[in-house]
PDB file of C-alpha atoms in Angstrom:
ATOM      1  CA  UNK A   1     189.286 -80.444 -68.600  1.00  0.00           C
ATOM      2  CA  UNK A   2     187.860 -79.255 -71.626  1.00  0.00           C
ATOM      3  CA  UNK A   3     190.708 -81.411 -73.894  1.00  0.00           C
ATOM      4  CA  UNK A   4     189.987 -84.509 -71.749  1.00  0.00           C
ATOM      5  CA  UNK A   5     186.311 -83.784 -72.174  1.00  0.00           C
ATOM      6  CA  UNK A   6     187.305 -83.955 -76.337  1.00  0.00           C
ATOM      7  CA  UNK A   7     189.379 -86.470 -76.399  1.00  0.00           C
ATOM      8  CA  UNK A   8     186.368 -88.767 -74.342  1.00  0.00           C
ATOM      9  CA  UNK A   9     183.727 -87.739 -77.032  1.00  0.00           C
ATOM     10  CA  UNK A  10     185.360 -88.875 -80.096  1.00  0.00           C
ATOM     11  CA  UNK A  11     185.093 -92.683 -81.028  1.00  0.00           C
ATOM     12  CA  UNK A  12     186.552 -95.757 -79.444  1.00  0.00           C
ATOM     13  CA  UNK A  13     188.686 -96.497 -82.194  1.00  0.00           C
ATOM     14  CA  UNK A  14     189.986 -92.892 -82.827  1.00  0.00           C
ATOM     15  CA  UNK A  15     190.819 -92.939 -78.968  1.00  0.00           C
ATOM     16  CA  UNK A  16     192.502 -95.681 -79.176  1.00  0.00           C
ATOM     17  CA  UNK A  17     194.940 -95.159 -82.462  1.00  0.00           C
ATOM     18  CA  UNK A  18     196.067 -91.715 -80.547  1.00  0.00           C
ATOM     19  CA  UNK A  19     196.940 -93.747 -76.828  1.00  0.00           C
ATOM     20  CA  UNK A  20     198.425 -96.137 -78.979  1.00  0.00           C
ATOM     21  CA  UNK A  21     200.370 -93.613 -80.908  1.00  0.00           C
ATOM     22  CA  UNK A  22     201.507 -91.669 -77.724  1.00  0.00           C
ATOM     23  CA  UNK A  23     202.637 -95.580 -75.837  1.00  0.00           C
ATOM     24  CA  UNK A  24     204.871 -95.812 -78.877  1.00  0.00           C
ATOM     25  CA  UNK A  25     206.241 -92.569 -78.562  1.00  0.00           C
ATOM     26  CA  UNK A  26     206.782 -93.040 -74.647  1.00  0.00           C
ATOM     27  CA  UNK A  27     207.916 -96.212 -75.398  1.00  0.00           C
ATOM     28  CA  UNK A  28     210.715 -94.913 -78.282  1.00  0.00           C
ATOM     29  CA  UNK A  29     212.088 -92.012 -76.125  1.00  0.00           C
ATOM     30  CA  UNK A  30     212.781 -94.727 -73.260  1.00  0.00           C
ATOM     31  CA  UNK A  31     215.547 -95.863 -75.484  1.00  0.00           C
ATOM     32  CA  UNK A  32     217.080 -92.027 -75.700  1.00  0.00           C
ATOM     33  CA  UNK A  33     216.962 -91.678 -71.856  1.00  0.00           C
ATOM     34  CA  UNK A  34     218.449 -94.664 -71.254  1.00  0.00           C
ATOM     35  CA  UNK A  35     221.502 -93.933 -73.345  1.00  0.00           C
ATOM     36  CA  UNK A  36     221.626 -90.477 -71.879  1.00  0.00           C
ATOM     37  CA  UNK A  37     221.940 -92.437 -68.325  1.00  0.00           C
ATOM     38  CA  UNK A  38     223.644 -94.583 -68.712  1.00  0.00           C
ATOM     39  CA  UNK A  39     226.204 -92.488 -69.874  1.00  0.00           C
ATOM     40  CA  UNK A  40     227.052 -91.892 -66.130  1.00  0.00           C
ATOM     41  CA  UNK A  41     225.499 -94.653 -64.447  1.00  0.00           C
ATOM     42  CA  UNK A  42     226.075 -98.534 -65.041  1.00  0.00           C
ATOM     43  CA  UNK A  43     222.794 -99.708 -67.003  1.00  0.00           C
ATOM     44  CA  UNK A  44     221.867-101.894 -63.761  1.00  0.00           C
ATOM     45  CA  UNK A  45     221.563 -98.514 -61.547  1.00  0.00           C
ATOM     46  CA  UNK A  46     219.295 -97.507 -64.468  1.00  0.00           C
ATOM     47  CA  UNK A  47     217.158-100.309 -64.168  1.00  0.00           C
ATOM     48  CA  UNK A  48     216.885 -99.602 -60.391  1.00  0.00           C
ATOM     49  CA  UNK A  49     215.753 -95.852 -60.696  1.00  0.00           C
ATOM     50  CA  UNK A  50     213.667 -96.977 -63.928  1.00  0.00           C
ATOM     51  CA  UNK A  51     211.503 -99.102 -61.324  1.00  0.00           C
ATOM     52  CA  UNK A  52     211.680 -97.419 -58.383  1.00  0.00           C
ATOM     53  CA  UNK A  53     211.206 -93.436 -60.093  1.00  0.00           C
ATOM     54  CA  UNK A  54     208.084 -95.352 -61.439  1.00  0.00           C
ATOM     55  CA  UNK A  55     206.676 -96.186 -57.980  1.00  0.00           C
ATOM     56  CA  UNK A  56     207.590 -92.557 -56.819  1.00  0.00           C
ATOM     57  CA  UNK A  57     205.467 -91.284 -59.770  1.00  0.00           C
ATOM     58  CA  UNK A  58     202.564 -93.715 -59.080  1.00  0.00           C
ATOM     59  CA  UNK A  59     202.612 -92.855 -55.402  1.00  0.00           C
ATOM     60  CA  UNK A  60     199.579 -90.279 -56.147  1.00  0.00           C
ATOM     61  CA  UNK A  61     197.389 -92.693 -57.684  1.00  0.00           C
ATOM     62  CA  UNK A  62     198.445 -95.193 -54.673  1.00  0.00           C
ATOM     63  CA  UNK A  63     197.182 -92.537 -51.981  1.00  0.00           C
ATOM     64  CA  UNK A  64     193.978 -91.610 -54.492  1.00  0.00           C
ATOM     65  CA  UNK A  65     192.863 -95.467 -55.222  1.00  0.00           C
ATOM     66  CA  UNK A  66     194.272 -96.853 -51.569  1.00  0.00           C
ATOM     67  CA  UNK A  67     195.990 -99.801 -50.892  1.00  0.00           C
ATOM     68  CA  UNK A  68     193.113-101.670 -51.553  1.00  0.00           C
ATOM     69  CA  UNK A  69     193.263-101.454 -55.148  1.00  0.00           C
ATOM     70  CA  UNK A  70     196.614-103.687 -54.742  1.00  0.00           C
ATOM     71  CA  UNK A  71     194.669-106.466 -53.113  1.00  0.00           C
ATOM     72  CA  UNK A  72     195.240-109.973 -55.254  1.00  0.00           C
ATOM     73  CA  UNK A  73     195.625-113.739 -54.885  1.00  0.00           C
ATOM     74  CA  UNK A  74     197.922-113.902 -57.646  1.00  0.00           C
ATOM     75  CA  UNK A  75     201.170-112.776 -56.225  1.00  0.00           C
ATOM     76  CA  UNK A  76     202.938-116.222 -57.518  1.00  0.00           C
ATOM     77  CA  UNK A  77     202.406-114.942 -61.043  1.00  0.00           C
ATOM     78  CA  UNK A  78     203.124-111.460 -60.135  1.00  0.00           C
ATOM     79  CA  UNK A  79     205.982-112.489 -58.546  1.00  0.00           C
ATOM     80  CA  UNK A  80     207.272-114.352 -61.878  1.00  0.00           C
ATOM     81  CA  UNK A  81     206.600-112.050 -63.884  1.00  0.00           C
ATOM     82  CA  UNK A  82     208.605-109.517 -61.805  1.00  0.00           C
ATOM     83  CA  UNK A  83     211.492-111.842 -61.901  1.00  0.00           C
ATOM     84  CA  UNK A  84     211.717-112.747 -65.602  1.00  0.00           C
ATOM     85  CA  UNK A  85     211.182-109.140 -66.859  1.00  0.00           C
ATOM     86  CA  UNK A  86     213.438-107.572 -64.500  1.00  0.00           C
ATOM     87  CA  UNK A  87     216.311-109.998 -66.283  1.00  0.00           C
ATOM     88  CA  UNK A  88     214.830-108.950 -69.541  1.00  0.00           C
ATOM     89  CA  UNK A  89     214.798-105.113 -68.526  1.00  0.00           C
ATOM     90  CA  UNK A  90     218.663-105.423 -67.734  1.00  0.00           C
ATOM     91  CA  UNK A  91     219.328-107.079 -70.533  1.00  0.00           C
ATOM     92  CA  UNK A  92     217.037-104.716 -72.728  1.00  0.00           C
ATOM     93  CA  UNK A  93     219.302-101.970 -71.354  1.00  0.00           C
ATOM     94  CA  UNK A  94     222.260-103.145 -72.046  1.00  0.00           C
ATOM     95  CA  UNK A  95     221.529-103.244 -75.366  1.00  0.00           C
ATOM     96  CA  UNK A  96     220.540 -99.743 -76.108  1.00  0.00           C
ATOM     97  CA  UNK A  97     224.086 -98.852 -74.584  1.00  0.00           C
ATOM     98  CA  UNK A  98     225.990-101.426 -76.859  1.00  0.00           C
ATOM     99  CA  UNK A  99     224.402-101.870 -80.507  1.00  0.00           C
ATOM    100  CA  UNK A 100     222.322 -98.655 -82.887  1.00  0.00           C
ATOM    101  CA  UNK A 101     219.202 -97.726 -81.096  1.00  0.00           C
ATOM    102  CA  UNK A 102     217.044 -98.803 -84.019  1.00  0.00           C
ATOM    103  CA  UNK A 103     219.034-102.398 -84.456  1.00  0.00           C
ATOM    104  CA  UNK A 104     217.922-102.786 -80.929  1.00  0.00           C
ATOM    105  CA  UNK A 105     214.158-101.569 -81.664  1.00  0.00           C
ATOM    106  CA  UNK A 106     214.087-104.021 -84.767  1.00  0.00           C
ATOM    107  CA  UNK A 107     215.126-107.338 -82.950  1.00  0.00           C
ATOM    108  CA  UNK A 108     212.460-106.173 -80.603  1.00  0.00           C
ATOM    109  CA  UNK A 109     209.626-106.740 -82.608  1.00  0.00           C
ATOM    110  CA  UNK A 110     210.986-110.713 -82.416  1.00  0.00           C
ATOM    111  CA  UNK A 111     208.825-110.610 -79.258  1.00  0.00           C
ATOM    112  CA  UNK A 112     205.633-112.094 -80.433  1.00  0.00           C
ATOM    113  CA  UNK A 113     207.517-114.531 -82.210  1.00  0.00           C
ATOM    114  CA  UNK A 114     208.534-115.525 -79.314  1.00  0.00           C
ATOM    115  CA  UNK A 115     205.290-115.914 -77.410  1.00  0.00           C
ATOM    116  CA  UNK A 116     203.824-118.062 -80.400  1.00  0.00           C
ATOM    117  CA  UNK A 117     206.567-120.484 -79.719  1.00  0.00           C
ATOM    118  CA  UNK A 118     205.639-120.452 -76.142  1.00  0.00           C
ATOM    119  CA  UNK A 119     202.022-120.677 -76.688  1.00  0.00           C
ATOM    120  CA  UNK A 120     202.823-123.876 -78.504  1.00  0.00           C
ATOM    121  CA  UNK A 121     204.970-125.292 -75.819  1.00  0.00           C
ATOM    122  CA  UNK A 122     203.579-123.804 -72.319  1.00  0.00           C
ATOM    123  CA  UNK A 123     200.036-123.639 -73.285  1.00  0.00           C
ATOM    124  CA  UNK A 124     199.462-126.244 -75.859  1.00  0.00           C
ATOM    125  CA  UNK A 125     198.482-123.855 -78.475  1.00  0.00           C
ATOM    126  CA  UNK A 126     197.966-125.262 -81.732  1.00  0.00           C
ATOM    127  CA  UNK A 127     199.019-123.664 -85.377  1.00  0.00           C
ATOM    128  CA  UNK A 128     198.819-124.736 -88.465  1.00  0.00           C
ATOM    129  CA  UNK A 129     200.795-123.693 -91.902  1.00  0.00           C
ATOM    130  CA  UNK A 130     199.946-120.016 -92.186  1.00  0.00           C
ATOM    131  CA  UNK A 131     200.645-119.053 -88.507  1.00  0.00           C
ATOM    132  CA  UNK A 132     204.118-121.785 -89.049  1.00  0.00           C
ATOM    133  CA  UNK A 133     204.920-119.332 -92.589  1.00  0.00           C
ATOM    134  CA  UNK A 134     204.861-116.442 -90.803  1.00  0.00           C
ATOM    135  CA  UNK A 135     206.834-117.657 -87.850  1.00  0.00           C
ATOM    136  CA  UNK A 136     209.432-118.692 -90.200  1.00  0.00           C
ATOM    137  CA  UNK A 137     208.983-115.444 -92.226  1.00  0.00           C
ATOM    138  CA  UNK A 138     210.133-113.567 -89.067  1.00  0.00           C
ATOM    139  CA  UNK A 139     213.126-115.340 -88.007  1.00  0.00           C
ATOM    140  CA  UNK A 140     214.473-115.209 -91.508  1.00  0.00           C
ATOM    141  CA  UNK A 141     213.973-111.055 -90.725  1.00  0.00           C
ATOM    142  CA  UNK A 142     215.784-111.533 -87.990  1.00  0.00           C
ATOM    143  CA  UNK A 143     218.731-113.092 -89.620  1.00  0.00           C
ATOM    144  CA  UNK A 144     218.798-109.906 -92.169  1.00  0.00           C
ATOM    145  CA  UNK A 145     219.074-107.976 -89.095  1.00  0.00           C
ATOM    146  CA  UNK A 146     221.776-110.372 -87.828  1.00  0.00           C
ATOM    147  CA  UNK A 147     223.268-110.729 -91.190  1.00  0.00           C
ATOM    148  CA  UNK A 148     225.664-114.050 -89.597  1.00  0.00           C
ATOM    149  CA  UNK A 149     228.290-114.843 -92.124  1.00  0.00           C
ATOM    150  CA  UNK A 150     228.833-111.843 -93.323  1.00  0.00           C
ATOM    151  CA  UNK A 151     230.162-110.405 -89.689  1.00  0.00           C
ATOM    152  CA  UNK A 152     229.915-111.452 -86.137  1.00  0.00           C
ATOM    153  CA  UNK A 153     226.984-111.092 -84.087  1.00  0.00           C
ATOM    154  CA  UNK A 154     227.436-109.366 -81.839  1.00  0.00           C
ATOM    155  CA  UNK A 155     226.764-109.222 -77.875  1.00  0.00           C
ATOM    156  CA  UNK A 156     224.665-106.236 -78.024  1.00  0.00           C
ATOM    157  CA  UNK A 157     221.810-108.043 -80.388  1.00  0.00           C
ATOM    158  CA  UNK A 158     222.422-111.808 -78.132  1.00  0.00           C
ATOM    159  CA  UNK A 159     221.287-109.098 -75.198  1.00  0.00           C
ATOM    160  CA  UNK A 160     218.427-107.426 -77.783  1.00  0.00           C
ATOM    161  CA  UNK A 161     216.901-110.587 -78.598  1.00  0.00           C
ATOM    162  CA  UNK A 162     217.035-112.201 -74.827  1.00  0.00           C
ATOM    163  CA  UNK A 163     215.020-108.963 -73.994  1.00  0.00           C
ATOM    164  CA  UNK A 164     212.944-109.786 -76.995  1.00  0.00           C
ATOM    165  CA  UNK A 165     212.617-113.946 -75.567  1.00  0.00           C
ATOM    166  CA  UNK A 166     212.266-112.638 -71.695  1.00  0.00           C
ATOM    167  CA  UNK A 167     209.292-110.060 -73.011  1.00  0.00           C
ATOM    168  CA  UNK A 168     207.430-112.888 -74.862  1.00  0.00           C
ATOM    169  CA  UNK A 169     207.461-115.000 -70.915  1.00  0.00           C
ATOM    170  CA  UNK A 170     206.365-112.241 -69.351  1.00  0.00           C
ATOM    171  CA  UNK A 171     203.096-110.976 -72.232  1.00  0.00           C
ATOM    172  CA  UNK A 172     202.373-115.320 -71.669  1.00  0.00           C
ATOM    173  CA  UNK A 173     202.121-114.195 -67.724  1.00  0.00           C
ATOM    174  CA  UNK A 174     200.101-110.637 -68.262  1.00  0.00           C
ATOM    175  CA  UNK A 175     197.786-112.400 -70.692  1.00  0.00           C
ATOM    176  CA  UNK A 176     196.744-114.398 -67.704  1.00  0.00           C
ATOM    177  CA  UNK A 177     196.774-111.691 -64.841  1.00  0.00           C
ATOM    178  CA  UNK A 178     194.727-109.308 -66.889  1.00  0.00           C
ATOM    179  CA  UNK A 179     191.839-112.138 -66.935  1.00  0.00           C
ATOM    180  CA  UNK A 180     191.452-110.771 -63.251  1.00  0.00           C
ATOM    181  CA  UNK A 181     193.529-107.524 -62.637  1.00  0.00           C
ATOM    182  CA  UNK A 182     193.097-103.937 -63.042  1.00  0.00           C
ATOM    183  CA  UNK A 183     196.256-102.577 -65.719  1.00  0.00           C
ATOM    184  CA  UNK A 184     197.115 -99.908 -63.505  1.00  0.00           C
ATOM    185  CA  UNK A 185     197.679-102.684 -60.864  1.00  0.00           C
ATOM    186  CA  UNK A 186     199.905-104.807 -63.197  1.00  0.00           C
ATOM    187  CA  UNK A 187     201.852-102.254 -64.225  1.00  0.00           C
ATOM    188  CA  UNK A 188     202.502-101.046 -60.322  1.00  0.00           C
ATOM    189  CA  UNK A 189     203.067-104.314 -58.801  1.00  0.00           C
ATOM    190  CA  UNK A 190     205.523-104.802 -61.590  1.00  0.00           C
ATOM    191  CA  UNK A 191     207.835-101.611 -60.301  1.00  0.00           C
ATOM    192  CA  UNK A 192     206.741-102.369 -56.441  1.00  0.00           C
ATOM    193  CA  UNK A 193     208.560-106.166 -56.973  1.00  0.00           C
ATOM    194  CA  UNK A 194     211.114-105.000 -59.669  1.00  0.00           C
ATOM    195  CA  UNK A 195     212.326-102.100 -57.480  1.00  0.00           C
ATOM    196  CA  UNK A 196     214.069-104.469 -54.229  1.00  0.00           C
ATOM    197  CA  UNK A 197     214.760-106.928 -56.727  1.00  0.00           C
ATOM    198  CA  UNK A 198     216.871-104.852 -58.949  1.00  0.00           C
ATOM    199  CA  UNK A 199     218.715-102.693 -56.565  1.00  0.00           C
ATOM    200  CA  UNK A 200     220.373-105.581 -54.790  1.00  0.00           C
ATOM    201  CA  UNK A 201     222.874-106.058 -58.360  1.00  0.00           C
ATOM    202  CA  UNK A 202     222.537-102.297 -58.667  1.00  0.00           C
ATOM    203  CA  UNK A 203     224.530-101.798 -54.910  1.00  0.00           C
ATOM    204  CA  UNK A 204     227.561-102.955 -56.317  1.00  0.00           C
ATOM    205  CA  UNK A 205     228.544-100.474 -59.164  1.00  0.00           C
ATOM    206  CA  UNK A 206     226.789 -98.108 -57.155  1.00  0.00           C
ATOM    207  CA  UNK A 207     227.334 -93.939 -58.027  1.00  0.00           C
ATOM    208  CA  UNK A 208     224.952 -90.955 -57.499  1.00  0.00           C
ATOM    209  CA  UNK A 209     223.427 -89.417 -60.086  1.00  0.00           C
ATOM    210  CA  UNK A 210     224.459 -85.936 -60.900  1.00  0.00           C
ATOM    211  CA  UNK A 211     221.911 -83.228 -61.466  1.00  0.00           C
ATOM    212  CA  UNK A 212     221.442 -83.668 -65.343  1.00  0.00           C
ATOM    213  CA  UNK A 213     221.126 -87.637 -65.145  1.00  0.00           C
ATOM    214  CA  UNK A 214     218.842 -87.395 -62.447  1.00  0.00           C
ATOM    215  CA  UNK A 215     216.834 -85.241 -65.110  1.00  0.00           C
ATOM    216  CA  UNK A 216     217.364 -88.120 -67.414  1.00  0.00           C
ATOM    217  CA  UNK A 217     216.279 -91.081 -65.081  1.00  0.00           C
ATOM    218  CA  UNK A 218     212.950 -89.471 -63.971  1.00  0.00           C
ATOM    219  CA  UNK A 219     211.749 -88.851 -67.731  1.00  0.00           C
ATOM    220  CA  UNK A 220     212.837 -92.643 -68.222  1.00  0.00           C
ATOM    221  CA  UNK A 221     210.617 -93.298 -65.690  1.00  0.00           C
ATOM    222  CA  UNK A 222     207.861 -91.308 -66.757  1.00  0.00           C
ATOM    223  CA  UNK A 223     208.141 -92.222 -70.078  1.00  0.00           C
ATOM    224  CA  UNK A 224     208.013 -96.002 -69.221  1.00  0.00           C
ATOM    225  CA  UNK A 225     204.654 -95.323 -66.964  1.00  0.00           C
ATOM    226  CA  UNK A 226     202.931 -93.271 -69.163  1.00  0.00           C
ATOM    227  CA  UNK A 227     203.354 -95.495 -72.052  1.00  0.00           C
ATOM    228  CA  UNK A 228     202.418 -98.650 -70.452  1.00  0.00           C
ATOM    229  CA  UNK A 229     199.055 -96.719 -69.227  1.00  0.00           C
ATOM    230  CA  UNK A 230     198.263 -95.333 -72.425  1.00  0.00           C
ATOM    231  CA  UNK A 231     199.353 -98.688 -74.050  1.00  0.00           C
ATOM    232  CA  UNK A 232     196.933-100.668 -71.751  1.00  0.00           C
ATOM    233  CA  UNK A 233     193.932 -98.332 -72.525  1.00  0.00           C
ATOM    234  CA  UNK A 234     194.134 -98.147 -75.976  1.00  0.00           C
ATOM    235  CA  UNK A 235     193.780-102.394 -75.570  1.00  0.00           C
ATOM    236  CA  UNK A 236     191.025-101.788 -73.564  1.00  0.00           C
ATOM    237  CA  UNK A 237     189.319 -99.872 -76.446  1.00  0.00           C
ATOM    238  CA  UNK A 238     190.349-101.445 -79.879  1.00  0.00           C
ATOM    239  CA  UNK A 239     191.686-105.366 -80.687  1.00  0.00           C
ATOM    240  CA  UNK A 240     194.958-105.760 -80.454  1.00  0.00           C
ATOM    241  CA  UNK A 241     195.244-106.859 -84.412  1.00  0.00           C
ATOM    242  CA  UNK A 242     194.001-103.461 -85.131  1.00  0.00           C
ATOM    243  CA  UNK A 243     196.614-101.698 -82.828  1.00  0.00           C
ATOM    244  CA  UNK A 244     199.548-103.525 -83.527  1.00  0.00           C
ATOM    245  CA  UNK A 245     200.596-101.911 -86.934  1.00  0.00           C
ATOM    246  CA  UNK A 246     201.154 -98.862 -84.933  1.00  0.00           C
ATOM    247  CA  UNK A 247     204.089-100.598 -83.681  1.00  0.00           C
ATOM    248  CA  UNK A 248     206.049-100.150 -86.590  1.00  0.00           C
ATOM    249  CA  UNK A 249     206.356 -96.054 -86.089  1.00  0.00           C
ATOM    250  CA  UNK A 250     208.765 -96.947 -83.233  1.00  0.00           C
ATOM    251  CA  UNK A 251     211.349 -98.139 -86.134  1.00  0.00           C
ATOM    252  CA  UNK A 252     211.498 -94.719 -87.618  1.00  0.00           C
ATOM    253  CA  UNK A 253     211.146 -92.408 -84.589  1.00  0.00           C
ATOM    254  CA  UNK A 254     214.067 -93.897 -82.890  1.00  0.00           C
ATOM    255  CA  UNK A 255     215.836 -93.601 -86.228  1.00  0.00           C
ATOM    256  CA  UNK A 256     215.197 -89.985 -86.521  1.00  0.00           C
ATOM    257  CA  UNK A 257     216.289 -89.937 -82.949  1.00  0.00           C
ATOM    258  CA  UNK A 258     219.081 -91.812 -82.494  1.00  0.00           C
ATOM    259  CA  UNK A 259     220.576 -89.802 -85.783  1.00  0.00           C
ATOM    260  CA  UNK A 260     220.087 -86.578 -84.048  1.00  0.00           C
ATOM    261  CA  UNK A 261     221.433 -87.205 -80.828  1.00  0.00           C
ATOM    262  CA  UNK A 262     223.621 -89.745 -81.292  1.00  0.00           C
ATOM    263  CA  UNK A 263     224.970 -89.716 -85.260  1.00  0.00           C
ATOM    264  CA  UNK A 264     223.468 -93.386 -85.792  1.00  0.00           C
ATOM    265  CA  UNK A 265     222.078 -94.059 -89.392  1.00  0.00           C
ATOM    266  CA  UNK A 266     220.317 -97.310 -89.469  1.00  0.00           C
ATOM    267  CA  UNK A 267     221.751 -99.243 -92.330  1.00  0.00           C
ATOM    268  CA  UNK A 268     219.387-100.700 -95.619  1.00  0.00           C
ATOM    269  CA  UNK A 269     219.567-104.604 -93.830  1.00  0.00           C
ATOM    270  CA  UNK A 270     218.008-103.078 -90.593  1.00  0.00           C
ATOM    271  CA  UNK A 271     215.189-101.506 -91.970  1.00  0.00           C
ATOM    272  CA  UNK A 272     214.720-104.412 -94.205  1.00  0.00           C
ATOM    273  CA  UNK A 273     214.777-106.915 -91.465  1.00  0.00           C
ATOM    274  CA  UNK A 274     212.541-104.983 -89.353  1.00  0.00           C
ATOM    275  CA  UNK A 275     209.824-104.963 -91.877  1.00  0.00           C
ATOM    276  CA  UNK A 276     210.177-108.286 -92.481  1.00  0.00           C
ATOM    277  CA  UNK A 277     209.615-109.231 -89.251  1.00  0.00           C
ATOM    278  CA  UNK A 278     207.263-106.812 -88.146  1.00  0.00           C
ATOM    279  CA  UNK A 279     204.732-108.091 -91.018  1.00  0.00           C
ATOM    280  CA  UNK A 280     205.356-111.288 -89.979  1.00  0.00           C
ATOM    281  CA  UNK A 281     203.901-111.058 -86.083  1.00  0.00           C
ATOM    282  CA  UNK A 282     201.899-108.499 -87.568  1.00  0.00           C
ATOM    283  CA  UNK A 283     200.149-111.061 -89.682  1.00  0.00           C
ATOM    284  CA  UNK A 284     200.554-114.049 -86.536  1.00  0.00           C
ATOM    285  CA  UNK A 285     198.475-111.609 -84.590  1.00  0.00           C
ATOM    286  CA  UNK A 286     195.912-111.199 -87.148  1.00  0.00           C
ATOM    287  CA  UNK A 287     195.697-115.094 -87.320  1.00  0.00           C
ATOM    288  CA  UNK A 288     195.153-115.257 -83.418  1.00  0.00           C
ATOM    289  CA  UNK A 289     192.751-113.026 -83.610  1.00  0.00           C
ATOM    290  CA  UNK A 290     190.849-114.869 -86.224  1.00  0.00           C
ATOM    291  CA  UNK A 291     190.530-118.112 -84.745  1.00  0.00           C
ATOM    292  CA  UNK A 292     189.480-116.956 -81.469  1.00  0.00           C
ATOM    293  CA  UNK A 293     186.511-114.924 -83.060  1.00  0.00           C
ATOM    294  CA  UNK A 294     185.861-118.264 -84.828  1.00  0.00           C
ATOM    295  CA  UNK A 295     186.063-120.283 -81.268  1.00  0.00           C
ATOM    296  CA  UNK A 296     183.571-117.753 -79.668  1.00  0.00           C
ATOM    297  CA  UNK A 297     181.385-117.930 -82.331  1.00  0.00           C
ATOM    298  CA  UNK A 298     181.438-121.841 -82.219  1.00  0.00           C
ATOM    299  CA  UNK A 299     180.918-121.678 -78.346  1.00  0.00           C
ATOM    300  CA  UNK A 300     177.757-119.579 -78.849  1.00  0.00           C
ATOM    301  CA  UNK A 301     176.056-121.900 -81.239  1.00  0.00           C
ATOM    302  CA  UNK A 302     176.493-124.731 -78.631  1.00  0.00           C
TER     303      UNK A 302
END
């Protein structure tokens, strides 16, 4: 009591840098767990027990809050967003299981690229030069990553970058839910949809976890719940612009990781390549956040 009473007296922004910190932690072990897994499991029974372990390890706050606090009129965008990241979650997955942990992690900062493009196209967004630079900017990262021409790409990073296209759908979707719904309710109805949804593909490579995976798939789970939580309250306390550098330390944790555990050295073009593209949504972000200051301003002198 007495840390959480610390931790609430020091300053918004303070609270918010260490959430964020710990979501990208959470967030970075995920990968490790999922490698450990699926080591015995086929990655779409881990995608099963990642969304169902979650809803077991909600199931407190569920009795606590009561069903009530899942009350909505939005299950249509629930349910698509359910949908489109449970094929990004498998794919995701996949991934980690087929390419180096921190190729994977780089090609997932492509995300927000992503999600510009589909702010232009689904929502009618409009950019101009700077916002255009810095999209282009970040594919041409992504191509270091890639590096086509001078060897195949392969299907591990096709799977790493549909994650990083089926993510940018579903932050379109949560953009709008969170305009009416709690975060603790987005991220359970998420698990309560994704859990039926993915078990159905799950039942037919289906094997029971041993005692060490079953280790393994509950800290997956309760890595993936903890970091969304701490990920959505640090939003709740600081801009995203100001937040999102701290995405970056996921590069080099999983790279200190995934040479431990695993052997993996990222090579020269992958940290390259993630940098590049990092900066550039990094900098799109910024941008966003600059114009729609400027439109609320202009909307109060009216």
């Amino acid at each position: 009591m007495q840390l959480i009473a610390a931790f609430s007296a020091l300053p918004a922004p303070v609270r918010a840098t260490l959430l964020m910190c710990s979501a990208m932690v959470f967030f970075t072990s995920m990968g490790i767990f999922i490698r450990l897994a699926s080591e015995h499991l086929h990655v779409l029974e881990v995608v099963f027990f990642r969304n169902f372990l979650a809803v077991v390890l909600m199931a407190p706050w569920i009795m606590r809050q009561g069903l009530g606090a899942l009350r909505t009129e939005r299950y249509g965008l629930y349910s698509l967003r359910a949908a489109i990241n449970l094929v990004a979650m498998a794919a995701g997955f996949a991934a980690i299981t087929m390419i180096p942990l921190a190729e994977a992690t780089a090609l997932g900062f492509t995300a927000p690229l992503f999600a510009t493009i589909g702010a232009v196209l689904v929502l009618g967004e409009v950019i101009r030069v700077r916002r255009v630079a810095a999209l282009v900017a970040g594919f041409v990262g992504m191509l270091i990553v890639l590096r086509p021409g001078m060897e195949a790409i392969s299907a591990g990073a096709l799977l790493a970058l549909g994650n990083a296209l089926g993510i940018s759908v579903t932050a379109l979707v949560v953009k709008k839910l969170t305009a009416t719904e709690r975060p603790e309710a987005i991220v359970l109805w998420m698990v309560l949809l994704q859990s039926p949804l993915s078990l159905v593909p799950a039942l037919f490579f289906w094997t029971w976890p041993d005692a060490m995976t079953w280790l393994w798939l509950f800290c997956l789970a309760g890595a993936g719940t903890l970091g969304h939580m701490c990920w959505t309250r640090a939003c709740g306390l600081a801009e995203i612009t100001q937040l999102q550098p701290l995405e970056f330390v996921k590069l080099p944790l999983i790279a200190v990781m995934g040479f431990l555990l695993f052997g993996e050295g990222p090579t020269l073009w992958v940290w390259l390549g993630g940098a590049v593209i990092f900066c550039s949504t990094a900098y799109i972000s910024h941008r966003e956040a600059v114009m729609a200051r400027r439109k609320a301003r202009e909307a109060a002198g009216r």
